Coordinates of N, CA and C in Angstrom, one line a residue:
X25 N -85.2 13.6 66.3 CA -84.0 13.0 65.7 C -83.3 12.0 66.4
X26 N -82.9 12.5 67.9 CA -82.1 11.8 68.7 C -82.9 11.2 69.5
X27 N -84.2 10.7 69.7 CA -85.1 10.0 70.6 C -84.9 8.7 70.4
X28 N -84.4 8.3 69.4 CA -84.2 6.8 69.3 C -83.0 6.2 70.0
X29 N -83.6 4.9 70.7 CA -82.3 4.3 71.4 C -81.7 3.3 70.5
X30 N -80.0 3.7 70.1 CA -79.3 3.0 69.2 C -79.1 1.7 69.6
X31 N -79.2 1.0 70.7 CA -79.2 -0.7 70.8 C -80.0 -1.0 71.3
X32 N -79.7 -2.3 71.8 CA -80.2 -3.4 72.7 C -79.7 -3.1 73.9
X33 N -80.8 -3.4 75.0 CA -80.9 -3.3 76.2 C -81.3 -4.4 77.0
X34 N -80.7 -5.3 77.8 CA -81.3 -6.0 78.9 C -81.9 -5.5 80.2
X35 N -83.4 -6.2 80.3 CA -84.3 -5.9 81.3 C -84.7 -7.0 82.0
X36 N -84.9 -7.1 83.4 CA -85.1 -7.9 84.1 C -86.8 -7.4 85.0
X37 N -87.5 -8.7 85.0 CA -88.8 -8.9 85.3 C -88.9 -9.8 86.6
X38 N -89.8 -9.6 87.6 CA -89.9 -10.5 88.5 C -91.6 -10.9 88.5
X39 N -91.5 -12.2 88.3 CA -93.1 -12.7 88.6 C -93.4 -14.2 89.2
X40 N -94.6 -14.2 89.1 CA -94.9 -15.7 89.5 C -94.3 -16.5 88.4
X41 N -94.0 -18.1 88.9 CA -93.2 -18.8 87.8 C -94.0 -19.4 86.7
X42 N -95.4 -19.6 86.6 CA -96.1 -19.8 85.7 C -96.2 -18.7 84.7
X43 N -96.0 -17.5 85.2 CA -96.3 -16.4 84.2 C -94.8 -16.1 83.7
X44 N -93.8 -16.3 84.5 CA -92.4 -16.4 83.8 C -92.5 -17.3 82.5
X45 N -93.0 -18.7 82.7 CA -92.8 -19.6 81.9 C -93.6 -19.4 80.6
X46 N -94.6 -18.7 80.7 CA -95.6 -18.2 79.8 C -94.7 -17.4 78.8
X47 N -94.5 -16.4 79.4 CA -93.7 -15.2 78.5 C -92.2 -15.6 78.2
X48 N -91.5 -16.3 78.4 CA -90.2 -17.4 78.1 C -90.9 -18.4 76.9
X49 N -91.8 -18.8 77.0 CA -92.2 -20.2 75.7 C -92.9 -19.5 75.0
X50 N -93.7 -18.2 75.1 CA -94.3 -17.8 74.0 C -93.4 -16.6 73.3
X51 N -92.2 -16.3 73.6 CA -91.6 -15.5 73.3 C -92.3 -13.8 73.4
X52 N -93.0 -13.7 74.7 CA -93.4 -12.7 74.8 C -95.3 -12.2 74.3
X53 N -95.6 -13.5 73.7 CA -97.0 -12.9 73.2 C -98.1 -13.0 74.1
X54 N -97.6 -13.1 75.4 CA -98.5 -13.0 76.5 C -98.1 -11.9 77.1
X55 N -97.5 -11.0 76.6 CA -97.4 -9.7 77.1 C -98.7 -9.1 77.7
X56 N -98.3 -8.4 78.9 CA -99.8 -7.7 79.7 C -99.1 -6.8 80.4
X57 N -99.6 -5.6 79.6 CA -99.1 -4.3 80.1 C -99.8 -4.1 81.3
X58 N -99.0 -3.0 82.5 CA -99.6 -2.8 83.7 C -100.2 -1.8 83.4
X59 N -101.7 -1.6 84.2 CA -102.2 -0.5 83.8 C -102.8 0.1 85.5
X60 N -101.9 0.3 86.1 CA -102.5 0.8 87.6 C -102.4 2.4 87.3
X61 N -102.9 2.8 88.3 CA -102.9 4.7 88.3 C -102.1 5.0 88.6
X62 N -101.3 4.1 89.6 CA -99.9 4.2 90.5 C -98.5 4.1 89.6
X63 N -98.7 3.4 88.5 CA -97.3 3.0 88.0 C -96.6 4.1 87.7
X64 N -95.2 3.9 88.0 CA -94.0 5.2 88.2 C -94.1 5.8 86.8
X65 N -94.1 4.9 85.4 CA -93.7 5.6 84.1 C -94.8 5.6 83.5
X66 N -96.2 5.5 83.8 CA -97.4 5.1 83.1 C -97.8 3.6 83.1
X67 N -98.1 3.7 82.0 CA -98.9 1.9 81.8 C -98.2 1.4 80.7
X68 N -97.6 0.1 81.0 CA -96.9 -0.8 80.0 C -96.1 -1.7 81.1
X69 N -95.6 -2.7 80.6 CA -94.7 -3.5 80.9 C -93.1 -3.3 81.4
X70 N -93.0 -3.3 82.7 CA -92.3 -3.0 83.7 C -90.6 -3.8 83.7
X71 N -89.5 -2.9 83.5 CA -88.4 -3.9 83.8 C -87.4 -3.1 84.3
X72 N -86.2 -4.0 85.3 CA -85.1 -3.3 86.0 C -84.0 -3.2 84.7
X73 N -83.7 -2.0 84.3 CA -82.6 -2.2 83.1 C -81.3 -2.8 84.0
X74 N -81.0 -3.8 83.3 CA -79.5 -4.5 83.7 C -79.2 -4.8 85.0
X75 N -80.6 -5.1 85.9 CA -80.4 -5.7 87.3 C -81.4 -6.8 87.4
X76 N -80.7 -7.9 87.2 CA -81.5 -9.4 87.8 C -81.8 -9.0 89.4
X77 N -80.4 -8.4 90.3 CA -80.8 -8.4 91.5 C -81.8 -7.6 91.9
X78 N -82.2 -6.5 91.4 CA -82.9 -5.8 91.7 C -84.2 -5.9 91.6
X79 N -84.3 -6.7 90.5 CA -85.9 -7.3 90.3 C -86.2 -8.7 91.3
X80 N -85.0 -9.4 91.7 CA -85.3 -10.5 92.7 C -85.5 -9.6 94.0
X81 N -84.9 -8.5 94.0 CA -85.1 -7.7 95.7 C -86.7 -7.3 95.6
X82 N -87.1 -6.8 94.3 CA -88.3 -6.6 94.8 C -89.3 -7.3 94.6
X83 N -89.2 -8.7 94.0 CA -89.9 -9.6 94.4 C -89.9 -10.0 95.8
X84 N -88.9 -10.2 96.2 CA -88.8 -10.4 97.8 C -89.7 -9.5 99.0
X85 N -89.7 -8.3 98.4 CA -90.0 -7.0 99.3 C -91.7 -7.2 99.0
X86 N -92.2 -7.4 97.7 CA -93.4 -7.6 97.7 C -94.1 -8.8 97.8
X87 N -93.3 -10.1 98.2 CA -93.6 -11.3 99.1 C -94.6 -12.0 97.6
X88 N -94.0 -11.9 96.5 CA -94.5 -12.6 95.3 C -94.1 -14.3 95.7
X89 N -95.4 -14.9 95.3 CA -95.0 -16.1 95.7 C -94.5 -17.1 94.4
X90 N -93.8 -17.9 94.6 CA -92.8 -18.7 93.6 C -92.5 -18.0 92.6
X91 N -91.6 -16.6 92.9 CA -91.1 -15.7 92.1 C -90.0 -16.1 91.4
X92 N -90.1 -15.8 90.0 CA -88.9 -15.9 89.3 C -88.5 -14.3 88.6
X93 N -87.2 -14.5 88.3 CA -86.7 -13.5 87.7 C -86.4 -13.9 86.1
X94 N -87.2 -13.1 85.1 CA -86.8 -13.5 83.7 C -85.8 -12.1 83.0
X95 N -85.3 -12.6 82.1 CA -84.5 -11.3 81.4 C -85.1 -10.8 80.1
X96 N -85.1 -9.9 79.4 CA -85.7 -9.7 77.9 C -84.7 -9.0 77.4
X97 N -84.9 -9.1 76.4 CA -83.8 -8.5 75.2 C -84.7 -7.2 74.7
X98 N -84.3 -5.8 74.8 CA -85.1 -4.9 74.7 C -84.5 -4.0 73.5
X99 N -85.4 -3.6 72.6 CA -85.2 -2.5 72.0 C -86.1 -1.1 72.2
X100 N -85.5 0.0 72.8 CA -86.3 0.9 73.5 C -87.2 1.8 72.3
X101 N -86.6 1.8 71.0 CA -87.3 2.4 70.3 C -87.2 3.9 70.0
X102 N -88.3 4.5 69.7 CA -88.5 5.7 70.1 C -88.7 5.9 71.5
X103 N -88.1 6.4 72.5 CA -87.8 6.2 73.9 C -88.2 7.8 74.8
X104 N -89.0 8.1 75.7 CA -89.1 8.8 76.4 C -88.4 9.0 77.5
X105 N -86.9 9.3 77.2 CA -85.9 9.3 78.3 C -85.9 10.2 79.2
X106 N -86.3 9.9 80.6 CA -86.4 10.9 81.9 C -84.7 11.1 82.2
X107 N -83.9 10.9 81.3 CA -82.7 11.2 81.6 C -81.8 12.2 81.1
X108 N -83.0 12.7 80.2 CA -82.9 13.6 79.2 C -83.5 15.1 79.1
X109 N -82.7 15.9 79.2 CA -83.5 17.5 79.3 C -84.7 18.1 78.5
X110 N -84.5 17.4 77.2 CA -85.7 17.9 76.0 C -86.9 16.7 76.6
X111 N -86.8 15.7 76.9 CA -87.7 14.6 77.5 C -88.2 15.1 78.6
X112 N -87.8 15.3 79.4 CA -88.3 16.1 80.9 C -89.0 17.5 80.4
X113 N -88.7 18.2 79.4 CA -89.2 19.6 79.2 C -90.7 19.4 78.7
X114 N -90.8 17.9 77.7 CA -92.0 17.5 77.2 C -93.2 16.9 78.5
X115 N -92.4 16.5 79.6 CA -93.1 15.9 80.7 C -94.1 17.0 81.5
X116 N -92.7 18.1 81.4 CA -93.4 19.5 82.3 C -94.4 20.0 81.4
X117 N -94.6 20.3 80.0 CA -95.3 20.4 79.5 C -96.8 19.9 79.5
X118 N -96.5 18.6 79.7 CA -97.6 17.6 79.7 C -98.3 17.9 81.0
X119 N -97.6 18.0 82.3 CA -98.2 18.3 83.5 C -99.1 19.6 83.4
X120 N -98.6 20.7 82.9 CA -99.2 22.3 83.0 C -100.3 22.1 81.9
X121 N -100.7 21.0 80.8 CA -101.5 20.8 80.3 C -102.8 19.9 80.8
X122 N -102.0 18.9 81.6 CA -102.9 18.2 82.5 C -104.0 19.0 83.5
X123 N -102.7 19.6 84.0 CA -103.6 20.6 85.0 C -104.9 21.4 84.6
X124 N -104.3 22.1 83.2 CA -105.6 23.1 82.8 C -106.6 22.2 82.8
X125 N -106.4 21.4 82.3 CA -107.4 20.2 81.7 C -108.5 20.0 82.7
X126 N -107.6 19.5 83.8 CA -108.8 19.0 85.2 C -109.3 20.1 85.8
X127 N -108.5 21.1 85.8 CA -109.1 22.5 86.8 C -110.3 23.0 85.8
X128 N -110.1 22.8 84.5 CA -111.4 23.3 84.0 C -112.9 22.2 83.6
X129 N -112.3 21.1 84.3 CA -113.5 20.0 84.3 C -113.8 19.8 85.9
X130 N -113.1 20.6 86.7 CA -113.6 20.7 88.2 C -112.9 19.8 89.0
X131 N -111.8 19.0 88.4 CA -111.3 17.5 88.8 C -110.2 18.3 89.5
X132 N -109.6 17.6 90.7 CA -108.2 17.5 91.2 C -107.4 16.6 90.4
X133 N -106.2 17.6 91.0 CA -104.5 16.7 90.3 C -104.5 15.4 91.0
X134 N -104.1 14.6 90.7 CA -103.6 13.1 91.6 C -102.5 13.6 92.4
X135 N -102.0 13.0 93.2 CA -100.8 13.2 94.0 C -99.9 12.0 94.1
X136 N -98.6 12.3 93.8 CA -97.8 11.4 94.3 C -97.7 11.0 96.2
X137 N -97.8 10.1 96.6 CA -97.5 9.4 98.2 C -96.7 8.5 98.4
X138 N -96.6 8.6 99.8 CA -95.9 7.5 100.6 C -97.1 6.2 101.0
X139 N -97.0 5.3 100.5 CA -97.6 4.0 101.6 C -97.9 4.5 102.9
X140 N -99.2 4.6 103.1 CA -99.6 4.5 105.0 C -98.5 3.3 105.7
X141 N -98.5 1.9 105.2 CA -98.3 0.8 105.6 C -96.6 1.0 105.9
X142 N -95.7 1.8 105.3 CA -94.5 2.0 104.9 C -93.8 3.1 105.6
X143 N -92.6 3.0 106.5 CA -92.0 3.9 107.1 C -91.3 4.8 106.1
X144 N -91.3 4.6 104.8 CA -90.2 5.1 104.2 C -91.1 6.8 103.5
X145 N -90.0 7.8 103.4 CA -90.4 8.7 102.8 C -90.6 8.7 101.0
X146 N -90.0 7.4 100.4 CA -90.3 7.5 99.0 C -91.8 7.8 98.4
X147 N -92.0 8.3 97.4 CA -92.8 8.4 96.8 C -93.1 7.4 96.1
X148 N -93.8 6.5 96.7 CA -94.0 4.8 95.9 C -95.3 4.7 95.2
X149 N -96.0 5.6 95.4 CA -97.5 5.5 95.1 C -97.5 6.6 94.1
X150 N -97.2 6.6 92.8 CA -97.1 7.8 91.6 C -98.3 8.0 90.9
X151 N -99.5 8.5 91.6 CA -100.6 8.5 90.8 C -100.3 9.9 89.7
X152 N -99.8 11.2 90.3 CA -99.4 12.1 89.5 C -98.5 11.8 88.2
X153 N -97.4 11.2 88.7 CA -96.7 11.2 87.4 C -97.1 9.9 86.4
X154 N -98.0 9.0 86.7 CA -98.6 8.3 86.0 C -99.6 8.8 85.2
X155 N -100.2 9.6 85.8 CA -101.2 10.9 85.0 C -100.6 11.6 83.9
X156 N -99.8 12.2 84.4 CA -99.0 13.1 83.5 C -98.2 12.5 82.4
X157 N -97.6 11.2 82.5 CA -96.7 10.5 81.4 C -98.1 10.1 80.5
X158 N -99.5 9.3 81.0 CA -100.3 9.0 80.2 C -100.7 10.0 79.5
X159 N -100.8 11.3 79.6 CA -101.7 12.5 79.3 C -100.7 12.6 78.2
X160 N -99.4 12.7 78.5 CA -98.5 13.0 77.6 C -98.7 11.9 76.2
X161 N -98.7 10.8 76.3 CA -99.1 9.6 75.4 C -100.5 9.9 74.6
X162 N -101.2 10.4 75.5 CA -102.8 10.6 74.7 C -102.4 12.2 73.7
X163 N -101.6 12.9 74.5 CA -101.4 14.0 73.5 C -100.9 14.0 72.2
X164 N -100.1 13.0 72.3 CA -99.1 12.5 71.2 C -99.7 11.6 69.9
X165 N -100.9 11.0 70.4 CA -101.6 10.2 70.2 C -102.5 11.3 68.8
X166 N -103.2 12.3 69.4 CA -104.1 13.1 69.1 C -103.3 13.9 67.9
X167 N -102.1 14.4 68.3 CA -101.2 15.4 67.5 C -100.4 14.5 66.5
X168 N -100.8 13.3 66.3 CA -99.8 12.5 65.0 C -99.7 13.2 63.8
X169 N -100.9 14.1 63.4 CA -100.7 14.8 62.1 C -99.7 15.6 62.3
X170 N -99.3 16.1 63.4 CA -98.2 17.3 63.5 C -96.8 16.6 63.5
X171 N -96.6 15.3 63.2 CA -95.7 14.4 63.2 C -95.1 14.4 64.8
X172 N -96.2 13.8 65.8 CA -95.8 13.5 67.0 C -95.7 12.0 66.9
X173 N -94.4 11.5 66.8 CA -94.4 10.1 67.1 C -94.8 9.7 67.9
X174 N -95.5 8.5 68.5 CA -96.1 7.9 69.7 C -94.4 7.1 70.4
X175 N -94.7 7.2 71.8 CA -93.1 6.7 72.2 C -93.5 5.3 72.6
X176 N -92.2 4.4 72.5 CA -92.4 3.0 72.4 C -92.4 2.5 73.9
X177 N -91.3 3.1 74.4 CA -90.8 3.1 75.7 C -90.7 4.3 76.6
X178 N -90.4 4.0 77.9 CA -90.4 5.3 78.8 C -89.1 4.6 79.7
X179 N -88.2 5.6 79.8 CA -86.9 5.0 80.8 C -86.8 6.3 81.9
X180 N -86.9 5.9 83.3 CA -86.7 7.2 84.7 C -85.5 6.5 85.5
X181 N -84.9 6.9 86.0 CA -83.9 6.8 87.2 C -84.4 7.0 88.3
X182 N -84.7 6.1 89.5 CA -85.1 6.7 90.4 C -84.1 5.7 91.6
X183 N -83.9 7.5 92.5 CA -83.5 7.2 93.9 C -84.1 7.1 94.6
X184 N -84.0 5.9 95.5 CA -85.4 5.0 96.2 C -84.2 4.0 97.5
X185 N -85.1 4.4 98.6 CA -84.4 3.5 99.5 C -83.8 4.4 100.7
X186 N -83.1 3.8 101.7 CA -82.5 4.2 102.8 C -81.0 4.9 102.0
X187 N -80.3 5.9 102.6 CA -79.1 6.3 102.5 C -78.1 5.0 102.6
X188 N -77.3 4.7 101.7 CA -76.5 3.7 101.6 C -75.2 3.7 102.5
X189 N -74.9 5.0 103.1 CA -74.2 5.2 104.4 C -74.3 6.6 104.8
X190 N -73.7 6.7 106.0 CA -74.1 8.1 106.4 C -72.9 9.2 105.5
X191 N -74.2 10.2 105.1 CA -73.9 11.1 104.5 C -74.0 10.9 103.1
X192 N -74.1 9.6 102.3 CA -74.0 9.0 100.9 C -75.1 10.1 100.0
X193 N -74.6 9.9 98.8 CA -75.3 10.7 97.8 C -75.9 9.9 97.0
X194 N -76.2 8.4 97.5 CA -76.8 7.2 96.8 C -77.8 6.4 98.0
X195 N -78.6 6.0 97.3 CA -79.6 4.9 98.6 C -79.3 3.6 97.9
X196 N -80.1 3.0 98.3 CA -80.1 1.3 98.9 C -80.7 0.9 97.5
X197 N -81.7 1.8 97.1 CA -82.5 1.0 96.0 C -82.5 1.5 94.7
X198 N -81.4 2.5 94.4 CA -81.5 3.3 93.0 C -81.4 2.2 92.4
X199 N -82.1 2.8 90.9 CA -82.6 1.8 90.0 C -82.7 2.5 88.8
X200 N -82.4 1.9 87.5 CA -83.1 2.6 86.3 C -84.4 1.7 85.9
X201 N -85.5 2.1 85.3 CA -86.7 1.5 85.4 C -87.1 1.8 83.9
X202 N -87.3 0.9 83.2 CA -87.9 0.8 81.8 C -89.8 0.4 81.5
X203 N -90.4 1.5 81.0 CA -91.8 1.0 81.0 C -91.8 0.7 79.2
X204 N -91.9 -0.3 78.8 CA -92.5 -1.1 77.4 C -93.6 -1.0 77.1
X205 N -94.0 0.0 76.4 CA -95.5 -0.1 75.6 C -95.8 -0.4 74.8
X206 N -94.6 -0.6 73.6 CA -94.9 -1.1 72.3 C -94.6 -2.7 72.5
X207 N -95.2 -3.7 72.5 CA -94.9 -4.9 72.5 C -93.8 -5.4 72.0
X208 N -93.7 -4.9 70.8 CA -92.6 -5.3 69.8 C -91.3 -4.9 70.1
X209 N -91.0 -3.9 70.9 CA -89.7 -3.6 71.5 C -89.3 -4.8 72.3
X210 N -90.3 -5.9 72.7 CA -89.5 -6.9 73.3 C -89.1 -7.7 72.1
X211 N -87.7 -8.2 72.1 CA -87.7 -9.1 71.1 C -87.0 -10.7 71.4
X212 N -87.1 -11.0 72.9 CA -87.2 -12.5 73.6 C -87.2 -12.0 75.0
X213 N -87.6 -13.0 75.7 CA -87.5 -13.3 76.9 C -86.4 -14.1 77.2
X214 N -85.6 -14.5 78.2 CA -84.7 -15.5 78.8 C -84.9 -15.9 80.4
X215 N -84.4 -16.9 80.6 CA -84.1 -17.2 82.1 C -82.4 -16.7 81.9
X216 N -82.2 -16.1 83.3 CA -80.7 -15.5 83.3 C -79.9 -16.6 83.8
X217 N -78.8 -16.6 83.2 CA -78.2 -18.0 83.7 C -77.1 -17.0 84.7
X218 N -76.1 -18.1 85.5 CA -75.0 -17.7 86.3 C -73.8 -17.8 85.4
X219 N -72.8 -16.6 85.9 CA -71.8 -16.7 85.2 C -70.6 -18.1 85.5
X220 N -70.1 -18.3 84.9 CA -69.6 -19.5 85.2 C -67.7 -19.1 84.8
X221 N -67.0 -19.6 85.6 CA -65.2 -19.6 85.7 C -64.9 -19.9 84.3
X222 N -63.9 -19.1 84.0 CA -63.0 -19.7 82.9 C -61.9 -19.0 82.9

C-alpha cells in the first residue's frame, strides 16, 4: 500500500550530446533502456537521484566523448525501493527462488565482481544483483493474477569508492541510483541550469 512514491524527484543522466538532444527534444520518446547483464538495479534507464555532479563524474570516469548531463523529472510510481526493509525481503526471496531454479536446471548463479582493470574493491559488475532483480520482475509479471503489481522503478543506495577521509563511514562516490522501467514515469527531460545569484 505504501510502495508508491508520493512525489516527483529529479534524476540526472550523462550521455553523448546527440543522445541528450534527442531525449530533450522528444520529451523522452527516445527512451532506450539499458539491458546489460551487469546493470546494478536490473534493466531500465538509469539516473543519479538529485546529483548532476555525480552524473558528470560518471561521464568523466567512463570517458564518454562529448558527454552532456541532462535532468529528468521522474515519478517513481510503484517503486522497488531497496532502502525499505519490505522491498529487501522481496529481493531476498527472489534470490532463493532464482538459486533453486538455476540449480534445478544445472546452471550456476552469476556473481558480482570487481573489474580486472580496476584497483577498486567495489563490486562494479553486478551480474548476480541484475539477475535477481530481473527475476523478481519476471515473478511479479507471472503472478499478476495474485495482484502482484509490476514495479515501475527501482531505487538503491550505493557506497562506492575510496574512504572520504581516514576512518570515514562515507565513500567518495556514495549515491542513490534510480532505474526507471516504465517510460511513462519520465515526465520530461531538461538541460540543468546553473544557479543564479539573487
